[in-house]
GROMACS .gro file of C-alpha atoms in nm:
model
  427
    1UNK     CA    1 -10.052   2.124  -0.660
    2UNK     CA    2 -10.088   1.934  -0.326
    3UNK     CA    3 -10.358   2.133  -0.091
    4UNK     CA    4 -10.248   2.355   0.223
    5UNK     CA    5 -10.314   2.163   0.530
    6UNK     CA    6 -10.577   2.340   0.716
    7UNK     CA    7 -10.535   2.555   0.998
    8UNK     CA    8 -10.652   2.480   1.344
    9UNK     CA    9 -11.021   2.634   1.416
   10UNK     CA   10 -11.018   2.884   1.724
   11UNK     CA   11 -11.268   2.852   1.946
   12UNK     CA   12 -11.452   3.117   2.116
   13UNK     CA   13 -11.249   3.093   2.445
   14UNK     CA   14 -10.926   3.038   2.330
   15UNK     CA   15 -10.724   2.937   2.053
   16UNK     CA   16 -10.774   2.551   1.971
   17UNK     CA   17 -10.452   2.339   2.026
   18UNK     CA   18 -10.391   2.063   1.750
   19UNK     CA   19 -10.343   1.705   1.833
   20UNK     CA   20 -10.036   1.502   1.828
   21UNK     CA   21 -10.029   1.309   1.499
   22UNK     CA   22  -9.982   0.934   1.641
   23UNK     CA   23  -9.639   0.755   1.569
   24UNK     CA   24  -9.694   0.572   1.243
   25UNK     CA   25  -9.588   0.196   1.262
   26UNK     CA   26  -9.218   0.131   1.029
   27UNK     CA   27  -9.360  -0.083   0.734
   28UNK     CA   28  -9.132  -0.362   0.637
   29UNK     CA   29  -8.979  -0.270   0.303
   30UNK     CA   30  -9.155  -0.426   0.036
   31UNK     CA   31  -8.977  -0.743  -0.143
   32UNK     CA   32  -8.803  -0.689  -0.456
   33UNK     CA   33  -8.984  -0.868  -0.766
   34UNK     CA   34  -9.045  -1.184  -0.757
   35UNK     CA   35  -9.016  -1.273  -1.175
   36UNK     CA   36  -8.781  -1.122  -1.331
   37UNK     CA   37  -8.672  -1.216  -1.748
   38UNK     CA   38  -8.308  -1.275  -1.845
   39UNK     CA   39  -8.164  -1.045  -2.143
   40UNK     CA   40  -7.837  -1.068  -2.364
   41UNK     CA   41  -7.548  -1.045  -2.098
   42UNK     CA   42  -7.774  -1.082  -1.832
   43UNK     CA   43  -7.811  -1.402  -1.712
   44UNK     CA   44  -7.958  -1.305  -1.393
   45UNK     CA   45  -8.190  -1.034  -1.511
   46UNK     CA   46  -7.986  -0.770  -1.365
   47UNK     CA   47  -7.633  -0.738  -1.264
   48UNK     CA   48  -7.474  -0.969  -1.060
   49UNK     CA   49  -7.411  -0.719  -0.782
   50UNK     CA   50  -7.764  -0.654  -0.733
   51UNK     CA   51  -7.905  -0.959  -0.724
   52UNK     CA   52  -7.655  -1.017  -0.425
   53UNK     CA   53  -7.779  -0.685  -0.278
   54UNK     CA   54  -8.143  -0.819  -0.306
   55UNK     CA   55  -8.201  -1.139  -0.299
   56UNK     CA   56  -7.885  -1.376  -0.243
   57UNK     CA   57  -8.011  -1.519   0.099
   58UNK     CA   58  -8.286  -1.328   0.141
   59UNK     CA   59  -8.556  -1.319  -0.135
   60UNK     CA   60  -8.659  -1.620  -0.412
   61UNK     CA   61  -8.594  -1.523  -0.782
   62UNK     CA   62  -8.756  -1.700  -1.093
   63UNK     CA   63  -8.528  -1.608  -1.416
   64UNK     CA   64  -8.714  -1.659  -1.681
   65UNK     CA   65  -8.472  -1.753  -1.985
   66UNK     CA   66  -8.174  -1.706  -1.800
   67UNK     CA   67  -8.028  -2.009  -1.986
   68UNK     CA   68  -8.258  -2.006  -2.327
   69UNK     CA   69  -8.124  -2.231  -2.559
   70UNK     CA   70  -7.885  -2.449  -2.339
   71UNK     CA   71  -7.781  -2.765  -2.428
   72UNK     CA   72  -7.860  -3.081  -2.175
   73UNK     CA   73  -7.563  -3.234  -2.183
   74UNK     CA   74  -7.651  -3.600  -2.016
   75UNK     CA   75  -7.926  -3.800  -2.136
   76UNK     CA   76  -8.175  -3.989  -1.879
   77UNK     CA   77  -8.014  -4.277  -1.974
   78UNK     CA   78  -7.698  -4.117  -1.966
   79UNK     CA   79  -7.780  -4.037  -1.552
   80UNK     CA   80  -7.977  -4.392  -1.485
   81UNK     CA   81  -7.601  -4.570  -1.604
   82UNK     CA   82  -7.435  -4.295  -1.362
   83UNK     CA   83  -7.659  -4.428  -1.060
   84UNK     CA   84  -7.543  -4.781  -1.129
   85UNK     CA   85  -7.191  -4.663  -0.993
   86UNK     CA   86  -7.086  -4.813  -0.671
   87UNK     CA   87  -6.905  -4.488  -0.565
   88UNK     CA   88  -7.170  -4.264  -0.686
   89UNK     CA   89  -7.450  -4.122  -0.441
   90UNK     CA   90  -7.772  -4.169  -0.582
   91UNK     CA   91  -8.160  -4.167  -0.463
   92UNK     CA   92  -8.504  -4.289  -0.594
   93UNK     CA   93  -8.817  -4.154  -0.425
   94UNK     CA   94  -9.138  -4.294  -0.476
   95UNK     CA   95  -9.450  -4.095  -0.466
   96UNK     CA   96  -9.748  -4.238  -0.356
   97UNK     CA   97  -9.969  -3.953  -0.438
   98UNK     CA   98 -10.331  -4.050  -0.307
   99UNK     CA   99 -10.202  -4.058   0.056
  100UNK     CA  100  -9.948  -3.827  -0.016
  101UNK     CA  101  -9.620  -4.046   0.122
  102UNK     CA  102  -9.284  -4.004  -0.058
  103UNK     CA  103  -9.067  -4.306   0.010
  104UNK     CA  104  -8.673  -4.338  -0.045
  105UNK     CA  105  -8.485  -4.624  -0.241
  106UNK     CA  106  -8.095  -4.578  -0.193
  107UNK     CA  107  -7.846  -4.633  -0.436
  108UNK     CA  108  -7.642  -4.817  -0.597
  109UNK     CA  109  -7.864  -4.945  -0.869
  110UNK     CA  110  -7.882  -5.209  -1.149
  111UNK     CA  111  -8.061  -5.206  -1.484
  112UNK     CA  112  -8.338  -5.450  -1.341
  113UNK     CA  113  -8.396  -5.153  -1.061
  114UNK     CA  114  -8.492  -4.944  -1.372
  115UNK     CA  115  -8.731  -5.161  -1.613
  116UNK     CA  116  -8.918  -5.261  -1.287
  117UNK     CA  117  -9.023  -4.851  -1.179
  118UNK     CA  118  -9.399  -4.778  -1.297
  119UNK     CA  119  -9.490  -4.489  -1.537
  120UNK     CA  120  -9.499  -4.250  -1.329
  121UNK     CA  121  -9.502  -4.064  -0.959
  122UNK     CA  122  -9.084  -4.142  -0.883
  123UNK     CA  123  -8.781  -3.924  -0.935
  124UNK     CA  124  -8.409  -4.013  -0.949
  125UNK     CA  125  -8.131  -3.791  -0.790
  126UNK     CA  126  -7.778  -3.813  -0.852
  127UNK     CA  127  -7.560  -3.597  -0.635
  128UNK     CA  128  -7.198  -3.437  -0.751
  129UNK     CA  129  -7.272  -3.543  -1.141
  130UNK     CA  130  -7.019  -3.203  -1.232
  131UNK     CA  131  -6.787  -3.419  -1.075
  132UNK     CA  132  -6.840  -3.742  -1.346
  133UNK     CA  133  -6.927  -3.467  -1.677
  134UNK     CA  134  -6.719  -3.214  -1.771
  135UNK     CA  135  -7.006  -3.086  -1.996
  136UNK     CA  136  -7.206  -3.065  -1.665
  137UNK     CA  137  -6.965  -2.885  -1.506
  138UNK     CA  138  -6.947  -2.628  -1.762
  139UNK     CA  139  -7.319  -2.531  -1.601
  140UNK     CA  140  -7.127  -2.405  -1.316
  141UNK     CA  141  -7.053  -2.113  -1.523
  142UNK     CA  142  -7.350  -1.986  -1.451
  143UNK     CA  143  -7.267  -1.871  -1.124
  144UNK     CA  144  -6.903  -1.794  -1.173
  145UNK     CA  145  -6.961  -1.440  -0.988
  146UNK     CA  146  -7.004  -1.667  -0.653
  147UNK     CA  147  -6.638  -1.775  -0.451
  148UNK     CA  148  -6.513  -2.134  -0.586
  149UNK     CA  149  -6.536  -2.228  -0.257
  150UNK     CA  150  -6.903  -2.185  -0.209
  151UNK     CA  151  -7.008  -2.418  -0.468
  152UNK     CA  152  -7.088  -2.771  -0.358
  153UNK     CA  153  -7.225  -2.992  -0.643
  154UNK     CA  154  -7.487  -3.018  -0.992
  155UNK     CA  155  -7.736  -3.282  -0.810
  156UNK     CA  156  -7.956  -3.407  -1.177
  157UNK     CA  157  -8.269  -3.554  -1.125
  158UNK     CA  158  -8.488  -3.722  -1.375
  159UNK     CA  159  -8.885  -3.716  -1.280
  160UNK     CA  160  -9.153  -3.914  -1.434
  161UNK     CA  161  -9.482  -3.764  -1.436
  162UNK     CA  162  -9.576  -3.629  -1.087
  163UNK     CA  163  -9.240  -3.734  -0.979
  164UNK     CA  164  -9.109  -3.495  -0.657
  165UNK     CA  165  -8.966  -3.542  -0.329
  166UNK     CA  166  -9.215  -3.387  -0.186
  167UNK     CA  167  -9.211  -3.051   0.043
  168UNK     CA  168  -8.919  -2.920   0.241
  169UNK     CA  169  -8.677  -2.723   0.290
  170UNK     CA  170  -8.289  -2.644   0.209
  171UNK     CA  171  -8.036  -2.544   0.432
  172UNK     CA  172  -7.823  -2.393   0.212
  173UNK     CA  173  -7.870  -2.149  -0.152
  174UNK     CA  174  -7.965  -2.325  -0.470
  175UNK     CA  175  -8.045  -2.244  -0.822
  176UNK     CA  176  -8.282  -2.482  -0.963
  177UNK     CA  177  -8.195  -2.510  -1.363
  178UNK     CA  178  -8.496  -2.650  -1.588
  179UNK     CA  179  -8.308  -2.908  -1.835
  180UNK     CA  180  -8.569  -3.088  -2.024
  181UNK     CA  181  -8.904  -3.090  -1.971
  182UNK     CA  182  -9.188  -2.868  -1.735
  183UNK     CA  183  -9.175  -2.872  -1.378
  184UNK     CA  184  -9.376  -2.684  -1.121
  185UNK     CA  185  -9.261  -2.555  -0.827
  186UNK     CA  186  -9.430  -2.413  -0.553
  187UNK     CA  187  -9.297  -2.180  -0.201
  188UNK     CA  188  -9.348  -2.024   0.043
  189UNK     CA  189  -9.224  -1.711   0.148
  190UNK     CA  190  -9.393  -1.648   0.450
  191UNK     CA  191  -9.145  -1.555   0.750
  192UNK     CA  192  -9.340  -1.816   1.018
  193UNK     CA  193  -9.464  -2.073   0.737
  194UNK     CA  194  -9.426  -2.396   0.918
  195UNK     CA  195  -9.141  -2.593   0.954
  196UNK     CA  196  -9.179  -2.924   1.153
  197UNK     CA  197  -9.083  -3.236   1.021
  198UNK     CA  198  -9.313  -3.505   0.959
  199UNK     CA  199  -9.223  -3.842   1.169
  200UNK     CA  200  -9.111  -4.158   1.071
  201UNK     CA  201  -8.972  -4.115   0.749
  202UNK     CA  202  -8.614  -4.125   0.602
  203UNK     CA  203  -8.658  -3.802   0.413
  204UNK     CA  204  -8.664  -3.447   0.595
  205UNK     CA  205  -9.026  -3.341   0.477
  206UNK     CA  206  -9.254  -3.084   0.596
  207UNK     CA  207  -9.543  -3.184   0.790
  208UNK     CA  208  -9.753  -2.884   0.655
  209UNK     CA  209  -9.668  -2.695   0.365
  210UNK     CA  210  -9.903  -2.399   0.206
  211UNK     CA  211  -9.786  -2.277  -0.070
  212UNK     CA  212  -9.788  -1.862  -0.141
  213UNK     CA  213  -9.680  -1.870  -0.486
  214UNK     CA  214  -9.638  -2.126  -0.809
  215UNK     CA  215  -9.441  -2.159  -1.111
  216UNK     CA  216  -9.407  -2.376  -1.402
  217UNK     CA  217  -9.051  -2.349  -1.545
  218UNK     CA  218  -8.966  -2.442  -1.879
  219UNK     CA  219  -8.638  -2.536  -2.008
  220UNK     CA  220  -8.347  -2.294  -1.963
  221UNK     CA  221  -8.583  -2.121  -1.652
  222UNK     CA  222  -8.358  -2.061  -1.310
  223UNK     CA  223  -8.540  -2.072  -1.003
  224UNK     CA  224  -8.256  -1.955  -0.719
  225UNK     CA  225  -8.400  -2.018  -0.336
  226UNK     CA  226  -8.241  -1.894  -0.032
  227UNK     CA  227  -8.171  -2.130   0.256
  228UNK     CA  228  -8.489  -2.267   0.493
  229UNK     CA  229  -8.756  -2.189   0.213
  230UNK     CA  230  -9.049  -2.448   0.202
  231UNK     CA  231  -9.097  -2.545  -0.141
  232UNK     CA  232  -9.238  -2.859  -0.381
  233UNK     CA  233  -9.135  -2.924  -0.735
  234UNK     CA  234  -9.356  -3.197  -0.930
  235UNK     CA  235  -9.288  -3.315  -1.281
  236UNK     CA  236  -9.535  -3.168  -1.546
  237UNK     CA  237  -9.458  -3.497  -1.772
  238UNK     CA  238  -9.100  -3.640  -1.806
  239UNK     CA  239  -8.864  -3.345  -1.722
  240UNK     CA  240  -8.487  -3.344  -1.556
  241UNK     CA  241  -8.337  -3.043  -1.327
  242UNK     CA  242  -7.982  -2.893  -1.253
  243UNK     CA  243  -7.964  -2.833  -0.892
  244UNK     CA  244  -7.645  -2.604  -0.821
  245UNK     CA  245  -7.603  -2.625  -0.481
  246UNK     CA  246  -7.424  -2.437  -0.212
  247UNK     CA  247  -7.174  -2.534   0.088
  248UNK     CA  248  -7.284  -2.383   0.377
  249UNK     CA  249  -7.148  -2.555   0.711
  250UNK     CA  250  -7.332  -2.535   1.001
  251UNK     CA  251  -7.189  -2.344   1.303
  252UNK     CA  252  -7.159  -2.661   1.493
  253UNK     CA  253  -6.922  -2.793   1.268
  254UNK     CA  254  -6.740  -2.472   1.184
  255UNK     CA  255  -6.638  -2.458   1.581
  256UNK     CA  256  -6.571  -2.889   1.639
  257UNK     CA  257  -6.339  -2.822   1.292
  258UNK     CA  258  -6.165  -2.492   1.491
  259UNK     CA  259  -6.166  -2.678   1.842
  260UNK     CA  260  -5.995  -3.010   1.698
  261UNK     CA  261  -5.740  -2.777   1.485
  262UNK     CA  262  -5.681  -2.554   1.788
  263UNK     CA  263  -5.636  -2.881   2.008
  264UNK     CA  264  -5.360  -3.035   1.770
  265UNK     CA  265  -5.155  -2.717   1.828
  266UNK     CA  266  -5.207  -2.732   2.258
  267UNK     CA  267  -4.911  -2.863   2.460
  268UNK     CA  268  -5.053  -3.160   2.650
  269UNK     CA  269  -4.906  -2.976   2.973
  270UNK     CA  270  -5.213  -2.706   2.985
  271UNK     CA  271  -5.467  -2.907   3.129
  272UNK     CA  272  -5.750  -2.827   3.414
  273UNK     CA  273  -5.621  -2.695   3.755
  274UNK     CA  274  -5.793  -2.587   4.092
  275UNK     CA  275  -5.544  -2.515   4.247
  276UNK     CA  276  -5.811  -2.275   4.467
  277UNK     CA  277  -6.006  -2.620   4.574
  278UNK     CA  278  -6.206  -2.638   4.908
  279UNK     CA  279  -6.339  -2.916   5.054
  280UNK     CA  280  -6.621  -3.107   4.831
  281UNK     CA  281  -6.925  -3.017   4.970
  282UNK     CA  282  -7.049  -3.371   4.833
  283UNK     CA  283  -6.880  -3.645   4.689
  284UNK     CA  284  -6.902  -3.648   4.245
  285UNK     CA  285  -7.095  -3.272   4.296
  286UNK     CA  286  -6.966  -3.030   3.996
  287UNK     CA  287  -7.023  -2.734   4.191
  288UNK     CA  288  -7.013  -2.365   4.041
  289UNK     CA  289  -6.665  -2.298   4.105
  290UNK     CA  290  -6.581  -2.623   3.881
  291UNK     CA  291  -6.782  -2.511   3.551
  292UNK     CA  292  -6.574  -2.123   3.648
  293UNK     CA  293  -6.263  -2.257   3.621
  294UNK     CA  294  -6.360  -2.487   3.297
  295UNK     CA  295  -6.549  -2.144   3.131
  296UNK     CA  296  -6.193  -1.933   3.209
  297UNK     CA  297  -5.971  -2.259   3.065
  298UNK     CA  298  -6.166  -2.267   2.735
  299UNK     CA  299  -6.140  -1.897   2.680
  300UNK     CA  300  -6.357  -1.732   2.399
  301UNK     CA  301  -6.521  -2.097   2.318
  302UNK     CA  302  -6.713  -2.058   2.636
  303UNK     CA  303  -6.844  -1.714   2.591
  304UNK     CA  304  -7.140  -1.833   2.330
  305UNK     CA  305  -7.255  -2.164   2.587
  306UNK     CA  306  -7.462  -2.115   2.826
  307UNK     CA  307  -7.402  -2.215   3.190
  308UNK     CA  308  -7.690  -2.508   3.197
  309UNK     CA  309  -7.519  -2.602   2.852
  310UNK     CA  310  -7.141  -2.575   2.981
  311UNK     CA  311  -7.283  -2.774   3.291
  312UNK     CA  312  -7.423  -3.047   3.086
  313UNK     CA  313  -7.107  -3.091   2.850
  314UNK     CA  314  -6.879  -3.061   3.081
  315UNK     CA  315  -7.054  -3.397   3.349
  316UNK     CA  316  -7.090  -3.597   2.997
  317UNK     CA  317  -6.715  -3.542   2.887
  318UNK     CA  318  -6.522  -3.580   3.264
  319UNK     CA  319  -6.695  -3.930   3.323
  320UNK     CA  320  -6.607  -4.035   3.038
  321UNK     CA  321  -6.277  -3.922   3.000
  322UNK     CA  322  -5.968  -4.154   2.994
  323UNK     CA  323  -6.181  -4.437   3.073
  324UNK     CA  324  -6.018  -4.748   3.073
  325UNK     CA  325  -6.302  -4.965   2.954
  326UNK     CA  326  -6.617  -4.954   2.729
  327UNK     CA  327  -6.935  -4.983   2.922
  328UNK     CA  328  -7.252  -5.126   2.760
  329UNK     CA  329  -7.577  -5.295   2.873
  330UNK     CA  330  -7.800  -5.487   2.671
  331UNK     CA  331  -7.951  -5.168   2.545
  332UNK     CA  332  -8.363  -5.329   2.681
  333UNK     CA  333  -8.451  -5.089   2.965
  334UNK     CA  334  -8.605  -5.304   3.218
  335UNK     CA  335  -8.925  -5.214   3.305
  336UNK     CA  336  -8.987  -5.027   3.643
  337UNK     CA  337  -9.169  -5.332   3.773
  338UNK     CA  338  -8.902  -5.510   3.709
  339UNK     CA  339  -8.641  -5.282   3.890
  340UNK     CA  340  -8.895  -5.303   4.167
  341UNK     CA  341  -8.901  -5.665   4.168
  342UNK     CA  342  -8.547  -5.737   4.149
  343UNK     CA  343  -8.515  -5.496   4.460
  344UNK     CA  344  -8.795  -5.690   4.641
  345UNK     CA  345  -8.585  -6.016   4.580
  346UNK     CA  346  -8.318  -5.898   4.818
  347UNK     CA  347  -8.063  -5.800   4.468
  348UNK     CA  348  -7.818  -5.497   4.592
  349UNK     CA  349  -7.721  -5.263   4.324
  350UNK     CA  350  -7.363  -5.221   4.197
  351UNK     CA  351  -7.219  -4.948   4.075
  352UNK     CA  352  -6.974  -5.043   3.755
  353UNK     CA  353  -6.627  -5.092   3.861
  354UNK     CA  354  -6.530  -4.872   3.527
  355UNK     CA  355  -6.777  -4.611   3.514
  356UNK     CA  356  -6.726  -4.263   3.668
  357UNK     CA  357  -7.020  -4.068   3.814
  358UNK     CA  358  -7.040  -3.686   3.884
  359UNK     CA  359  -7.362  -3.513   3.934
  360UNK     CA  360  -7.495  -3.103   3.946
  361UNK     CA  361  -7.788  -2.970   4.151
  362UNK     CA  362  -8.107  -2.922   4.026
  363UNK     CA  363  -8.295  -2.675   4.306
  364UNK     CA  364  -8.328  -2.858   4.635
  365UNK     CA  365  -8.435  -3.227   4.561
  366UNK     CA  366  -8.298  -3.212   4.206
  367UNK     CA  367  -7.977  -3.365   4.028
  368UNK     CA  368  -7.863  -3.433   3.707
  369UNK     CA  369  -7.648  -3.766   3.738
  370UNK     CA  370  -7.362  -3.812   3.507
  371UNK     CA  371  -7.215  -4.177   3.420
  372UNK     CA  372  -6.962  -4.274   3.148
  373UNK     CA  373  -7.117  -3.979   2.913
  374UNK     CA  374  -7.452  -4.064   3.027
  375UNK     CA  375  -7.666  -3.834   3.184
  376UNK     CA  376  -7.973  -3.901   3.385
  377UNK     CA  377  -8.238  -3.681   3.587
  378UNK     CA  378  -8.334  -3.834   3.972
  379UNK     CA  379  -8.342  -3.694   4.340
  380UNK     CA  380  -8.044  -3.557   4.455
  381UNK     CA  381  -8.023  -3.797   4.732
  382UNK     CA  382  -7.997  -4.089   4.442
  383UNK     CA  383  -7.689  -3.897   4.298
  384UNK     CA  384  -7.509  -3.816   4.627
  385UNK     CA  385  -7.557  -4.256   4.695
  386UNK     CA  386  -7.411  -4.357   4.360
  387UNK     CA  387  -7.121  -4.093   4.380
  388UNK     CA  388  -7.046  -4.240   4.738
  389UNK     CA  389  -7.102  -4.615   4.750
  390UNK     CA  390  -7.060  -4.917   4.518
  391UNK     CA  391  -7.286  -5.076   4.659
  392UNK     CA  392  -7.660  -4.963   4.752
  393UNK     CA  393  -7.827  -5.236   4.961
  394UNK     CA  394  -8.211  -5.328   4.769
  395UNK     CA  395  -8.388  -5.135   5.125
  396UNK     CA  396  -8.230  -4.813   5.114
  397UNK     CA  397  -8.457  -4.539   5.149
  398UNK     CA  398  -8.290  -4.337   4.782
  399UNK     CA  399  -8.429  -4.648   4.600
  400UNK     CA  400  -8.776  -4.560   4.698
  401UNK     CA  401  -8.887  -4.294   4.489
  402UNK     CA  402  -9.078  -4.353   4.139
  403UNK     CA  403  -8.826  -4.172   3.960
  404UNK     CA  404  -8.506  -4.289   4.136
  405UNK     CA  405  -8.636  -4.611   3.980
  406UNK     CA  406  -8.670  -4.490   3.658
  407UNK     CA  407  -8.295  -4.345   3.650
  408UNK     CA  408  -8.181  -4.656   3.778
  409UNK     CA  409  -8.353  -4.851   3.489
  410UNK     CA  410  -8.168  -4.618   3.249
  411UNK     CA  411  -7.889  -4.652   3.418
  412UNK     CA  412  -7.905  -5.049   3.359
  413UNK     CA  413  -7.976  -5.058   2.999
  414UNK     CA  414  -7.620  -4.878   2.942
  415UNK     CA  415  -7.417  -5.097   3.169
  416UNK     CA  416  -7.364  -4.823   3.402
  417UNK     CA  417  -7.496  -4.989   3.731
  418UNK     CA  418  -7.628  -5.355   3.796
  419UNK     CA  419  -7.783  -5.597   4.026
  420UNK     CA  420  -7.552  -5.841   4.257
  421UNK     CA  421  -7.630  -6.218   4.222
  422UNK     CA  422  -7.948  -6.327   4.417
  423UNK     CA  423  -7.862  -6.444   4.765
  424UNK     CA  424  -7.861  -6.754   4.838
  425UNK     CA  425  -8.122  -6.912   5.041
  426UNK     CA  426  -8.005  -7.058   5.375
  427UNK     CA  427  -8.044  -7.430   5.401
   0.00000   0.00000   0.00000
C-alpha cells in the first residue's frame, strides 16, 4: 500500500506551515515505438488508423516484415534499360567515399554509361517507374488507406556496394520498401538536428548530419519517414529500394496556383484606384497610403504578407508592369573603380528610356530603389535623382557616396541605367 504522506511537524511556537510544492515542468510525451513487426493483416504493425494517429507526419516507423515474401518485380537490368528512355527521369550519383563528396550524373543514359561505372560506391534512381510497370504499381497497394491524390510516384534505385546519395532530407512522407538486398539507413530525430545545406553542389545535402539511430533493412522491411527528417541510406552489398513517395505542394505554390485561377475569373475593369490621392510628396516614392490601398485591393491574400514584404513585391511588380520593352545589360557588374572612372571622364548617366523606377523609404537616408523588377538598396537622395531626371550630370553631389556607386553598378549590369557617350574634346 503506498505510505501516508507525513504530517507537518509543529514547532514549539506555533504550528509549522508547509511549503508550496514547486510547479513541475510539462514533460513532452514520450514518442511512440520506434520498431515495430508486421503480422498477418497487418501490414503496418497496427491498424491503419493508428499509425496515422501516431506517426504519419510526426514520428519515423521501421516495419519489420511488413512486406515478407514480396516479389521484386523489375530486375536491375530491367531499371538500367528504363534509364535509357529519353522521356524517363533518371539519376546516377557517385560516391566518393574517402572525402565524402556525392556527385550527380543526369539522365538519359546508354549501355556504354553502364559497363563504364566501377564496382562499387554509385546508385541509380529512376523516378515515376509505377508509371512504366504495372507490376510496380501494384506496390502502391501498400498504402491504399492514404487519398489517391496524395501519392506521387515508386522512385527504384539500384546501389552498388556503399552506393547512397548521401545525407538529407525530404520534404514530403515516404515509405522506403527494401526490394533486394541490405541497406542501412540512418536518422535523426532530433527536433534542432541541423539542417543547412552544403555549398556548391547539385544535390540538396546536409552539411552536418549525426545520426540518433540505425537500421539495416532486409528485404520486404518498410522504413516510412515524415517530411524534413535527416537521414542516409548506404548499400550493404548490391541491394535496390521502393521509394513511395508523397505530393505535398508547398504553400507558395498552393497560393500562385489559387491567385492565377482567381485572376482568370477577374473582370479586367477592377484594377488599382486612388481615387483619395494627394500630392506626391516625392517623385517614384510608394508611400504608405499606396501599399493601403494595394493590401485592401488584394483582400484576404494580403492578410498573411507582411508590410516590408507587400512593400517589396509590390515596387518589383509596378516597374515592371506593362513594359513595353525588355531591358538587359551585359550581366558583368562593372567594378566600382570603374563607375568612378567613367564619372571622372566627364560620362553623364542615363536613365533607360524603357525602364520605370519607384522607390520606398528606408529611415531617414535610406531607400530601396525599384527598376524594371529590380530592386536596389542606396541613399535616398540617389532614388529621389533617378525617379526625377534622365539624366544625372558625372559631378552631382548623389553620385558621391560609396554605396550610391555600388547601386549604380548594379543598376548597369541589368540595363537599367547607362553612361552617355564621352564628350568630345574641343579642338
Amino acid at each position: 500500500m503506498p505510505k501516508k504522506p507525513a504530517q507537518p511537524r509543529a514547532s514549539n511556537s506555533q504550528s509549522a506551515r508547509p511549503r508550496p510544492a514547486k510547479p513541475r515542468a510539462h514533460a513532452r510525451p514520450a514518442a511512440p515505438a520506434l520498431e515495430v513487426n508486421a503480422s498477418n493483416g497487418m501490414p503496418l504493425g497496427m491498424p491503419p488508423s493508428r499509425f496515422l494517429t501516431r506517426y504519419w507526419q510526426k514520428h519515423p516507423l521501421l516495419i519489420r516484415g511488413a512486406l515478407a515474401g514480396w516479389q521484386v518485380p523489375i530486375t536491375p537490368e530491367d531499371l538500367a534499360g528504363l534509364a535509357c528512355e529519353e522521356t524517363v527521369l533518371a539519376r546516377i550519383v557517385h560516391r566518393e567515399r574517402k572525402r565524402a563528396l556525392w556527385t550527380l550524373q543526369p539522365g538519359p543514359y546508354s549501355e556504354a554509361t553502364f559497363t563504364g561505372l566501377p564496382e562499387r560506391d554509385w546508385t541509380l534512381l529512376v523516378q515515376d517507374v509505377d508509371k512504366w510497370d504495372a507490376e510496380v504499381a501494384c506496390l502502391l497497394d501498400f498504402v491504399r488507406f492514404l487519398p489517391t491524390w496524395r501519392i506521387d510516384d515508386v522512385m527504384v534505385s539500384y546501389a552498388t556496394d556503399g552506393g547512397g546519395v548521401g545525407p538529407h532530407i525530404d520534404q514530403y512522407d515516404v515509405f522506403l520498401v527494401q526490394g533486394i538486398g541490405r541497406r542501412r539507413w540512418s536518422i535523426n530525430t532530433e527536433r534542432n538536428a541541423p539542417r543547412a545545406l552544403r555549398p556548391g553542389t547539385d544535390l540538396k545535402l546536409l552539411a552536418e548530419f549525426a545520426p540518433t539511430h540505425s537500421f539495416a533493412l532486409e528485404p520486404g522491411d518498410v522504413l516510412y519517414l515524415p517530411p524534413d527528417v535527416p537521414h542516409d541510406g548506404v548499400a550493404e552489398g548490391a541491394c535496390m529500394t521502393f521509394s513511395i513517395g508523397m505530393r505535398a505542394p508547398a504553400e507558395s505554390e498552393l497560393l500562385l496556383d489559387l491567385a492565377e485561377h482567381l485572376a482568370e475569373h477577374m473582370p479586367d475593369t477592377q484594377r488599382y484606384s486612388d481615387p483619395d490621392l494627394r500630392p506626391a510628396r516625392a517623385r517614384g516614392l510608394i508611400d504608405s497610403a499606396v501599399l493601403a490601398r494595394v493590401r485592401a485591393q488584394l483582400g484576404p491574400f494580403a492578410q498573411r504578407i507582411k508590410a516590408g514584404e507587400l512593400a517589396l513585391w509590390f515596387g518589383r511588380m509596378i516597374t515592371r508592369y506593362r513594359s513595353a520593352a525588355l531591358i538587359a545589360g551585359n550581366g558583368q557588374p562593372a567594378s566600382l573603380e570603374q563607375v568612378r572612372a567613367m564619372l571622372l571622364s566627364g560620362r553623364a548617366l542615363l536613365r533607360h528610356p524603357f525602364a520605370r523606377f519607384a522607390w520606398i523609404e528606408h529611415g531617414a537616408e535610406g531607400a530601396s530603389l525599384f527598376a524594371a523588377g529590380h530592386m536596389v538598396h542606396c541613399p535616398r537622395a540617389l532614388a529621389e535623382a533617378l525617379c526625377a531626371n534622365a539624366r544625372i550630370e558625372p559631378d552631382d553631389a548623389v553620385l558621391r557616396d560609396g554605396s550610391a556607386l555600388t547601386a549604380l553598378r548594379d543598376l548597369l549590369a541589368v540595363g537599367c541605367v547607362q553612361f552617355a557617350r564621352a564628350p568630345r574634346k574641343r579642338a
